[in-house]
PDB file of C-alpha atoms in Angstrom:
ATOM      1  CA  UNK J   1     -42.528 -81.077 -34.911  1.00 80.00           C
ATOM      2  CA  UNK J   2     -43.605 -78.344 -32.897  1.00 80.00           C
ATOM      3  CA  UNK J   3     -45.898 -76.133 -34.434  1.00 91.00           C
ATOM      4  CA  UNK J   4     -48.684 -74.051 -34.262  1.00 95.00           C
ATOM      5  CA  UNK J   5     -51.714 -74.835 -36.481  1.00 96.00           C
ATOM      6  CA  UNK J   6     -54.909 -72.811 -37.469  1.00 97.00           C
ATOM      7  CA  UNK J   7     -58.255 -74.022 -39.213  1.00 97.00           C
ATOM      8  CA  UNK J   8     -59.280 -72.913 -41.843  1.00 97.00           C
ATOM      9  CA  UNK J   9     -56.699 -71.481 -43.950  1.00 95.00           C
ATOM     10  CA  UNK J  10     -59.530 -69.589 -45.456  1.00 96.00           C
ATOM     11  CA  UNK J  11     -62.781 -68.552 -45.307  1.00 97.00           C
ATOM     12  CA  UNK J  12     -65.317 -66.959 -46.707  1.00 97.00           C
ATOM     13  CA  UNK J  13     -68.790 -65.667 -44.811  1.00 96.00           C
ATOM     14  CA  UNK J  14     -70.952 -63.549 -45.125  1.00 97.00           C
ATOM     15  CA  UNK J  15     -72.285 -60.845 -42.381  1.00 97.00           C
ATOM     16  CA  UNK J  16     -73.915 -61.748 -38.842  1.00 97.00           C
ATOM     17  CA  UNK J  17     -73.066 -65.745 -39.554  1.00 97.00           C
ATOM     18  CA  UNK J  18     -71.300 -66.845 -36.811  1.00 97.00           C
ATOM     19  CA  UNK J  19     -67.629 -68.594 -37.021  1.00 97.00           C
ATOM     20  CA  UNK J  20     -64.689 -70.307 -35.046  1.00 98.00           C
ATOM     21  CA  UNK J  21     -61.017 -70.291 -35.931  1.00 98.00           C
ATOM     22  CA  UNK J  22     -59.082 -72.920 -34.026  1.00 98.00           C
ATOM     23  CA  UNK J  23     -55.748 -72.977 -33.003  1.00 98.00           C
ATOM     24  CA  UNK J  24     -54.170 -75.546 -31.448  1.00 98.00           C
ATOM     25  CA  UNK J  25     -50.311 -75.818 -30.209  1.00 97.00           C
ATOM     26  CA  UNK J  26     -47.965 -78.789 -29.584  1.00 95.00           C
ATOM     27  CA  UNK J  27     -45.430 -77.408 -27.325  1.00 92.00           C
ATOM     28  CA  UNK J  28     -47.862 -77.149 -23.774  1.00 93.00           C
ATOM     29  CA  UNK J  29     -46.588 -73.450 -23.998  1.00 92.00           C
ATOM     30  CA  UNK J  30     -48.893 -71.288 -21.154  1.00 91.00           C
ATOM     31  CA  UNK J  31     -49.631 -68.090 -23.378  1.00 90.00           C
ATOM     32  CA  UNK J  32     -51.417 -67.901 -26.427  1.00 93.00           C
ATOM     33  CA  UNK J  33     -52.986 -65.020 -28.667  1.00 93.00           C
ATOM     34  CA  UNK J  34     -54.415 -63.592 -31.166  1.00 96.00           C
ATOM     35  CA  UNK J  35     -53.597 -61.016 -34.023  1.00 95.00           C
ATOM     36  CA  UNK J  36     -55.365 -59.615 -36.837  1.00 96.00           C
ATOM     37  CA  UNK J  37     -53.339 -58.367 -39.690  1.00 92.00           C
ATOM     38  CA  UNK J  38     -54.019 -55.325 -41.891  1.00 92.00           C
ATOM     39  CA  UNK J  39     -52.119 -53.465 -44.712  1.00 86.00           C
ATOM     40  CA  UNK J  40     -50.332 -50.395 -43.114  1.00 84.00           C
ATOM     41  CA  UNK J  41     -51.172 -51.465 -39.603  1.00 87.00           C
ATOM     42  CA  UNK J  42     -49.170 -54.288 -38.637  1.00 86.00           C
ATOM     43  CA  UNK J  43     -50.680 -56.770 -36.371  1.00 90.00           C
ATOM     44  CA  UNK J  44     -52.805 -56.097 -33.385  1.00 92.00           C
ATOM     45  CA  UNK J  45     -53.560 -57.952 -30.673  1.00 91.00           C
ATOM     46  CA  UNK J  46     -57.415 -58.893 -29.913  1.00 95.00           C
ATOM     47  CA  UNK J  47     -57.248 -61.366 -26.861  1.00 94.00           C
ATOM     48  CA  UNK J  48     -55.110 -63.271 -25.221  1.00 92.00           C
ATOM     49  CA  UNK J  49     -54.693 -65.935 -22.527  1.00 92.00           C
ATOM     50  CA  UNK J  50     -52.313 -66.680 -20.034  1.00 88.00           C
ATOM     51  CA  UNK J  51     -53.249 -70.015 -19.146  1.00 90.00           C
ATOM     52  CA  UNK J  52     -56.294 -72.370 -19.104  1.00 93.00           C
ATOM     53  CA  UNK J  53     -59.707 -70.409 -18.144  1.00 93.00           C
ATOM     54  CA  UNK J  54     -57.589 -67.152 -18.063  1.00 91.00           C
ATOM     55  CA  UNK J  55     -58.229 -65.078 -21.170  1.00 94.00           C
ATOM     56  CA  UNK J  56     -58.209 -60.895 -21.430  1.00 91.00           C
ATOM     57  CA  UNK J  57     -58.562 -58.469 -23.788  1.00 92.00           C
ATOM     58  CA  UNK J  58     -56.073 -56.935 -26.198  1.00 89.00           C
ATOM     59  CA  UNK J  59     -56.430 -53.907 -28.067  1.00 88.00           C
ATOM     60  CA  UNK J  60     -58.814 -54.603 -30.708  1.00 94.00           C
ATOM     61  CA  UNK J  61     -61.248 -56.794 -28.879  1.00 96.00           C
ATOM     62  CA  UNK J  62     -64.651 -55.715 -30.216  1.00 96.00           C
ATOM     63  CA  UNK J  63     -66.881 -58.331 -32.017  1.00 97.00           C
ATOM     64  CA  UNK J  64     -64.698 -61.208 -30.606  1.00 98.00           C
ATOM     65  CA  UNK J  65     -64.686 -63.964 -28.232  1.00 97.00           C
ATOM     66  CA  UNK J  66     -62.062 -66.396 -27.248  1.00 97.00           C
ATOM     67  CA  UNK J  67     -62.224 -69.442 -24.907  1.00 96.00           C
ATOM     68  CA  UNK J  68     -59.423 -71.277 -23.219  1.00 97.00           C
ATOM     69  CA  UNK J  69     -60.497 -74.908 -21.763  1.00 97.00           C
ATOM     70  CA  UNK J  70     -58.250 -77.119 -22.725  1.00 96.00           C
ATOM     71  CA  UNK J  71     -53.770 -76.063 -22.491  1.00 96.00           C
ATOM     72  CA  UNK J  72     -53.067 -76.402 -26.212  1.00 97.00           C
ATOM     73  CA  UNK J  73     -56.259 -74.779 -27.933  1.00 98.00           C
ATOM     74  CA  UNK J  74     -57.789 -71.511 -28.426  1.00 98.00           C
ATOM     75  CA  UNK J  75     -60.501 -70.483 -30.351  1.00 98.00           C
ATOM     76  CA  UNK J  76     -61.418 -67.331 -31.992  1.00 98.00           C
ATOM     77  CA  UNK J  77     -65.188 -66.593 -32.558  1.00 98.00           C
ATOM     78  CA  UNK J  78     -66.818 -64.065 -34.249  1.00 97.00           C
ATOM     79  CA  UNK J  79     -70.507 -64.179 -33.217  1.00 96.00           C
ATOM     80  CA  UNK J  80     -71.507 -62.167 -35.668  1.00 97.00           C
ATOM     81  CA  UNK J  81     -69.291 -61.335 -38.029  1.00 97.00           C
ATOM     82  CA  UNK J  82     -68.870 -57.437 -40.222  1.00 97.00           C
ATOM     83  CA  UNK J  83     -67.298 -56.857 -42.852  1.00 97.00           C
ATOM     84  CA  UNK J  84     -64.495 -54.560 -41.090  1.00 96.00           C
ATOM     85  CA  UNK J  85     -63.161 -58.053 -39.661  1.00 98.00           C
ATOM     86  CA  UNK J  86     -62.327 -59.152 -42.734  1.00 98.00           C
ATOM     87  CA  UNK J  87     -58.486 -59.609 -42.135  1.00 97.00           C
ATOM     88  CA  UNK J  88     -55.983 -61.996 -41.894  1.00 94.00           C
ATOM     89  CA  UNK J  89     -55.836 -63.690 -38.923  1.00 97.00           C
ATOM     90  CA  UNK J  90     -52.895 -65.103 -36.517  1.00 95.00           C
ATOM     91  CA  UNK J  91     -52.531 -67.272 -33.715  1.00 96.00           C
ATOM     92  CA  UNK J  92     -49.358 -67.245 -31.424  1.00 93.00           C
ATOM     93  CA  UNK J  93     -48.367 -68.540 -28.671  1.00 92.00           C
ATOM     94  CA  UNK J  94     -45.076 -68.827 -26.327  1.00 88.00           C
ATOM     95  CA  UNK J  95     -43.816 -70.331 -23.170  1.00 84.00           C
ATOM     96  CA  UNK J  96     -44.576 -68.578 -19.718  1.00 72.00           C
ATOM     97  CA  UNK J  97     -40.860 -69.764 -18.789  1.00 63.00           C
ATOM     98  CA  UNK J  98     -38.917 -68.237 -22.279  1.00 56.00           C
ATOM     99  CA  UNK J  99     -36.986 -65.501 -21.032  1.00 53.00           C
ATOM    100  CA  UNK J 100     -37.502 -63.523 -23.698  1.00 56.00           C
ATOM    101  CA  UNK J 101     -41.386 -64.632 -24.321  1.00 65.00           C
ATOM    102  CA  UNK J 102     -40.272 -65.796 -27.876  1.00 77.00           C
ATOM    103  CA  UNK J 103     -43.867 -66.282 -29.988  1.00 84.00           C
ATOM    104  CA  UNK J 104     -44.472 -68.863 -32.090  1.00 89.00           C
ATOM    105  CA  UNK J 105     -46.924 -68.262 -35.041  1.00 92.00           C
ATOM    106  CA  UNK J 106     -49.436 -69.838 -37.117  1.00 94.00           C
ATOM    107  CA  UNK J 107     -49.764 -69.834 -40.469  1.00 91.00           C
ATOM    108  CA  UNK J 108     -52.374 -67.537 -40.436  1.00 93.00           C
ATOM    109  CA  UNK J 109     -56.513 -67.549 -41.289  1.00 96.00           C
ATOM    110  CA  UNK J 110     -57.484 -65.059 -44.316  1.00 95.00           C
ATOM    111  CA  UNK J 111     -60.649 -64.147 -43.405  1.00 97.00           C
ATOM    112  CA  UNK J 112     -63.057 -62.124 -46.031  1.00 97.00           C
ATOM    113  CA  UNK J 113     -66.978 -60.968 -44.457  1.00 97.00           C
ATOM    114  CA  UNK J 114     -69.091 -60.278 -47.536  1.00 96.00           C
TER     115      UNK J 114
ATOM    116  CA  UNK Q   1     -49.379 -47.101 -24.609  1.00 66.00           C
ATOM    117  CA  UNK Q   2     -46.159 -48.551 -26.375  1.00 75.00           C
ATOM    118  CA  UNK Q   3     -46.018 -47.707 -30.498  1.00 87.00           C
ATOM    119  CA  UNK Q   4     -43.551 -48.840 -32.896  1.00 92.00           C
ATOM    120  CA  UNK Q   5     -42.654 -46.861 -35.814  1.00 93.00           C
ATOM    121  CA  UNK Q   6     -41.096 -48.249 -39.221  1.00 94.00           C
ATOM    122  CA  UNK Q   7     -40.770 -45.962 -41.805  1.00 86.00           C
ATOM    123  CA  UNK Q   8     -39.838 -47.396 -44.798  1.00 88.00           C
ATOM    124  CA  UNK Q   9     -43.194 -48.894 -45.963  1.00 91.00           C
ATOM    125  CA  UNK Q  10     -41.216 -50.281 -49.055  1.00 95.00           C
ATOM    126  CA  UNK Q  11     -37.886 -50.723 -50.106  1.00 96.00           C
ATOM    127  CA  UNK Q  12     -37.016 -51.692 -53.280  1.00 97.00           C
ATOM    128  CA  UNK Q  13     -32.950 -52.792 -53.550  1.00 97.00           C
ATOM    129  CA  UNK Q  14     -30.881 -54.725 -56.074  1.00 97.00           C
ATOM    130  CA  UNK Q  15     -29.218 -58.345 -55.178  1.00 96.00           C
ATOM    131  CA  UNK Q  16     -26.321 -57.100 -53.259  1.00 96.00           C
ATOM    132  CA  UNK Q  17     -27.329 -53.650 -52.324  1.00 97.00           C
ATOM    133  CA  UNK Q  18     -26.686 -53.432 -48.401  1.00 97.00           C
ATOM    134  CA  UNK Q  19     -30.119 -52.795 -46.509  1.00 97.00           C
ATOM    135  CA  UNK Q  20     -30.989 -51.404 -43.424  1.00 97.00           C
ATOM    136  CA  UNK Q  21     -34.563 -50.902 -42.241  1.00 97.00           C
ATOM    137  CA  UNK Q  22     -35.411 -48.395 -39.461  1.00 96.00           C
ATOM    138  CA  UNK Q  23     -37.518 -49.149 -36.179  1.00 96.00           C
ATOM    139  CA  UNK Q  24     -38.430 -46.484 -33.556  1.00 96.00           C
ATOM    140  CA  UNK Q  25     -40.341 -47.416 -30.338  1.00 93.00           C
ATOM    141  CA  UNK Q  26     -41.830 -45.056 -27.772  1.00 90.00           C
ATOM    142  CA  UNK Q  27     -41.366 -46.869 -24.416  1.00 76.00           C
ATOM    143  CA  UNK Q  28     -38.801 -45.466 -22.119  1.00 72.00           C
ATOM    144  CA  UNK Q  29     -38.209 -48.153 -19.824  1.00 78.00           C
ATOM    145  CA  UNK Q  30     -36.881 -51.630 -20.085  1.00 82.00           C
ATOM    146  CA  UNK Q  31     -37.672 -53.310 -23.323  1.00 85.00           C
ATOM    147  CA  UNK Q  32     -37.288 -57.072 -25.211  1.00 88.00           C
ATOM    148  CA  UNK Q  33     -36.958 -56.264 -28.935  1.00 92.00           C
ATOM    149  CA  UNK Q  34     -37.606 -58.770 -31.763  1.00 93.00           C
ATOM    150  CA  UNK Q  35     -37.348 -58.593 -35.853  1.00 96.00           C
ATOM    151  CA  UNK Q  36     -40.088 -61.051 -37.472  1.00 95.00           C
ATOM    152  CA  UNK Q  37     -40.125 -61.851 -40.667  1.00 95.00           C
ATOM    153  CA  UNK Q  38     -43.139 -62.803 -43.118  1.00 92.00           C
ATOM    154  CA  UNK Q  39     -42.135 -64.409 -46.596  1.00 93.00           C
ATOM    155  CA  UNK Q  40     -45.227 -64.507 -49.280  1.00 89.00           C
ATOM    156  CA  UNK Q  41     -47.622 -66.703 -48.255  1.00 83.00           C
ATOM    157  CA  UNK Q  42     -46.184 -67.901 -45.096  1.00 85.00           C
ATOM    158  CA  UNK Q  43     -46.253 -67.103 -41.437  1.00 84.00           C
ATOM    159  CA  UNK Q  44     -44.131 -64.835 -39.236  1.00 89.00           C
ATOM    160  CA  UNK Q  45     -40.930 -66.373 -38.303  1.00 90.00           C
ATOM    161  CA  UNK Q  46     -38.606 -64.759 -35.557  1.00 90.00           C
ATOM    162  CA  UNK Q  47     -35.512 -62.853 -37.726  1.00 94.00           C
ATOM    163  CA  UNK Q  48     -33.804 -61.993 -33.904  1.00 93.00           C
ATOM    164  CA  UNK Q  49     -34.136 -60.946 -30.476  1.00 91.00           C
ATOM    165  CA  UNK Q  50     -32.360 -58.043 -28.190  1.00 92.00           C
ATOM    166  CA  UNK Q  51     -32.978 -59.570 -24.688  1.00 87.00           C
ATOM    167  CA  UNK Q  52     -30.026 -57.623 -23.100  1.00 86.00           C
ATOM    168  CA  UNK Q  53     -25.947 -57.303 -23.209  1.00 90.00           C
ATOM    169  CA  UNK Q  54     -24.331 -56.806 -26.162  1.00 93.00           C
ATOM    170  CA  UNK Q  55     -26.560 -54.344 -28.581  1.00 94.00           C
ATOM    171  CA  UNK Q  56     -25.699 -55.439 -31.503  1.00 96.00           C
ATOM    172  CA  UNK Q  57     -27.235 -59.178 -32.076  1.00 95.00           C
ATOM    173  CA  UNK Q  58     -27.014 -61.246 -35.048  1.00 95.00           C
ATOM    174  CA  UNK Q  59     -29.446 -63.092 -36.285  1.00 93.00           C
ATOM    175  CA  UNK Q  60     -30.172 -65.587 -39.122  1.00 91.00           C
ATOM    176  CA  UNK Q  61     -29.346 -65.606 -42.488  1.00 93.00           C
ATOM    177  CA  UNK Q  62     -26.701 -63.151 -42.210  1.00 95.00           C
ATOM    178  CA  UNK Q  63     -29.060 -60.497 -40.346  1.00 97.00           C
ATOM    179  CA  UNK Q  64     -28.348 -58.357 -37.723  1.00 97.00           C
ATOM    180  CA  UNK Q  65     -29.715 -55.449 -35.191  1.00 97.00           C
ATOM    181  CA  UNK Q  66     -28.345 -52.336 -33.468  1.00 96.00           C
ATOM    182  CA  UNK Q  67     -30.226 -51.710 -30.573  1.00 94.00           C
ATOM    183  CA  UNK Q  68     -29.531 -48.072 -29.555  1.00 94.00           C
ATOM    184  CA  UNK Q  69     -31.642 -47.012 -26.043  1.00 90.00           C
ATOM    185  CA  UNK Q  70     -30.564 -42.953 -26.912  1.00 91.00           C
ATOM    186  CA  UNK Q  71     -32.695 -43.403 -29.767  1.00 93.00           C
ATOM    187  CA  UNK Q  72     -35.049 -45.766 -28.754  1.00 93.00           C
ATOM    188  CA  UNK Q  73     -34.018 -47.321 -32.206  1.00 95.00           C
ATOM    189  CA  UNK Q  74     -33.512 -51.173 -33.269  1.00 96.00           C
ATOM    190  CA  UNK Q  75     -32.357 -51.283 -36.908  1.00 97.00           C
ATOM    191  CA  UNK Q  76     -32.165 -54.080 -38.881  1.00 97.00           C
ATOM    192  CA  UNK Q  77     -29.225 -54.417 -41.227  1.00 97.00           C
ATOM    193  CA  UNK Q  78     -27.588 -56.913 -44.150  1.00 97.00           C
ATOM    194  CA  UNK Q  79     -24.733 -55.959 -45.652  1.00 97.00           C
ATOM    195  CA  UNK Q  80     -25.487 -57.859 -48.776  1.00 97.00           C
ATOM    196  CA  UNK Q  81     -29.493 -58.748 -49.755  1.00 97.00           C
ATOM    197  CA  UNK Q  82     -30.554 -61.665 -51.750  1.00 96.00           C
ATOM    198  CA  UNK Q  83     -33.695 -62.242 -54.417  1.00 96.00           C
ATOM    199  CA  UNK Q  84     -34.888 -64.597 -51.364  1.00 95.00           C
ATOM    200  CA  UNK Q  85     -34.949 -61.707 -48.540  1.00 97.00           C
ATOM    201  CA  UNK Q  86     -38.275 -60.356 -50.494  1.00 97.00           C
ATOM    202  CA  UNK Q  87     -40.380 -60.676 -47.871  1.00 97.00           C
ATOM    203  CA  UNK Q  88     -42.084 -58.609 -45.643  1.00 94.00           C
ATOM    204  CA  UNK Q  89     -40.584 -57.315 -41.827  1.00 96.00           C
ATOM    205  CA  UNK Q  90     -41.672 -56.187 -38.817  1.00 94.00           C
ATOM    206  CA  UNK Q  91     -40.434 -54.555 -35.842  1.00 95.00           C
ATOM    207  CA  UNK Q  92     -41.692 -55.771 -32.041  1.00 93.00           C
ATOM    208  CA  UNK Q  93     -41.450 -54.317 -29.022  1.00 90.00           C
ATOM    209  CA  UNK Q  94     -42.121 -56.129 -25.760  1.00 85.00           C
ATOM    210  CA  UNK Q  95     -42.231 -53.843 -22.722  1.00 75.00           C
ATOM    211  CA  UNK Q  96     -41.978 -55.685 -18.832  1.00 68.00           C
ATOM    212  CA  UNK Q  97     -45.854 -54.336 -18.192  1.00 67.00           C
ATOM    213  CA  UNK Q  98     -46.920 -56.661 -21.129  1.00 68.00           C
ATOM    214  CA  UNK Q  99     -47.310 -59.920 -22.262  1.00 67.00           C
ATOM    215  CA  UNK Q 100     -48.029 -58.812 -25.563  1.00 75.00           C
ATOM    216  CA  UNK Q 101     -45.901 -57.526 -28.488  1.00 83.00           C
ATOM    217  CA  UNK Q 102     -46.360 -54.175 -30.081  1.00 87.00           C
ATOM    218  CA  UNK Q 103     -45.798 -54.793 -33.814  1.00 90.00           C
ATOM    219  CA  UNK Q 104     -45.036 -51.760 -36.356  1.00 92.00           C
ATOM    220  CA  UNK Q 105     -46.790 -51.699 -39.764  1.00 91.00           C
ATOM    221  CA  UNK Q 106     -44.157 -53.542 -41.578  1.00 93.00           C
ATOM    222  CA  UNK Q 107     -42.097 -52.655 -44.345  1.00 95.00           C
ATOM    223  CA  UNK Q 108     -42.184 -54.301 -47.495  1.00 95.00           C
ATOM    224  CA  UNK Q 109     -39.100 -55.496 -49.147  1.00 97.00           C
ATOM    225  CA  UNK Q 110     -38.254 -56.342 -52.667  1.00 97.00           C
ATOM    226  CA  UNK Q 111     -35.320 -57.568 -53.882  1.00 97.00           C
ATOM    227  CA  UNK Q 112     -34.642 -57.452 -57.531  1.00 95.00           C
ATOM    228  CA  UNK Q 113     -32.345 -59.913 -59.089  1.00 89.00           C
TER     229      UNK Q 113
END
């Protein structure tokens, strides 16, 4: 089934301890990305990556990092987490060949920084 | 930079009631369009897509979207709603200088049986 998966579903930290969020996807698409989700503001996008060892900022990168070694994963990493990135978090990616650059979504990373 | 208004923040409609939810976008040139929807507790799953040709696309479950480049509009419509349509929607706008999608702030729906 082609999917794309995210780990944890949810988490809990506390401030300055660093984290990863993985995503991984099935379907060797080229693009992948990540969102952050707040009430009232839709989704954002903090980084994205094109293709392996490509990866550039969206608009909300601060107090992220992302790596892209390997096709079908990409990490999110908060080195030292705040509680202002408490949000839920999403994971997309999408074929560099779709026509209309369809994304595919996780299921999403609730994320709370005490 | 592209922005992507949706003004109904929440829309509360009986089983039945027709619904349409409005979506503005600021980008003047050539756009991809997309409705995503988010049911409770679940991820965003593509509603439809305006690509190009015929402006009016249908989507699933009975969904469609008008997309009208005048009024740099896309609005989704169903002519009948359902208890399961409570969920929440959002607009996206892809322009050809971007990768990424420009999502508006959603708008919550409720449908009450």
């Amino acid at each position: 089934e082609a999917q794309v998966t995210q780990n944890p579903r949810y988490l809990i930290t506390v401030t300055g301890k660093k984290l990863t969020v993985t995503c991984s996807q099935n379907m060797n698409h080229e693009y992948m990305s990540w969102y952050r989700q707040d009430p009232g503001l839709g989704l954002r996008q903090i980084y994205y990556s094109m293709n392996v060892e490509v990866t550039d900022k969206g608009d909300v990168p601060e107090g992220y990092k992302v790596s892209r070694k390997e096709k079908r994963n990409f990490p999110l990493i908060l080195e030292s987490p705040s509680p202002n990135q408490t949000s839920l978090y999403f994971c997309a990616s999408s074929s560099r060949d779709s026509v209309s650059y369809e994304q595919y979504f996780g299921p999403g990373t609730r994320l709370t920084v005490t | 930079a592209q922005s992507v208004s949706q003004h109904n923040h929440h829309v509360i409609l009986s089983e039945a009631a027709s619904l349409e939810l409005g979506c503005n976008y600021s980008y003047g040139g050539t756009v991809n369009l997309f409705w995503y929807v988010q049911y409770p507790g679940q991820h965003l799953q593509l509603l439809l897509k305006y690509f190009s040709g015929d402006p009016l696309v249908k989507g699933i479950k009975g969904f469609e979207a008008e997309f009208i480049k005048s009024k740099f509009s896309f609005n989704l419509r169903k002519p009948s709603v359902q208890w399961s349509d409570t969920a929440e929607y959002f607009c996206a706008v892809k322009d050809t200088g971007r990768r990424a999608l420009t999502f508006g702030s959603g708008t919550r729906l409720q449908v009450q049986p």
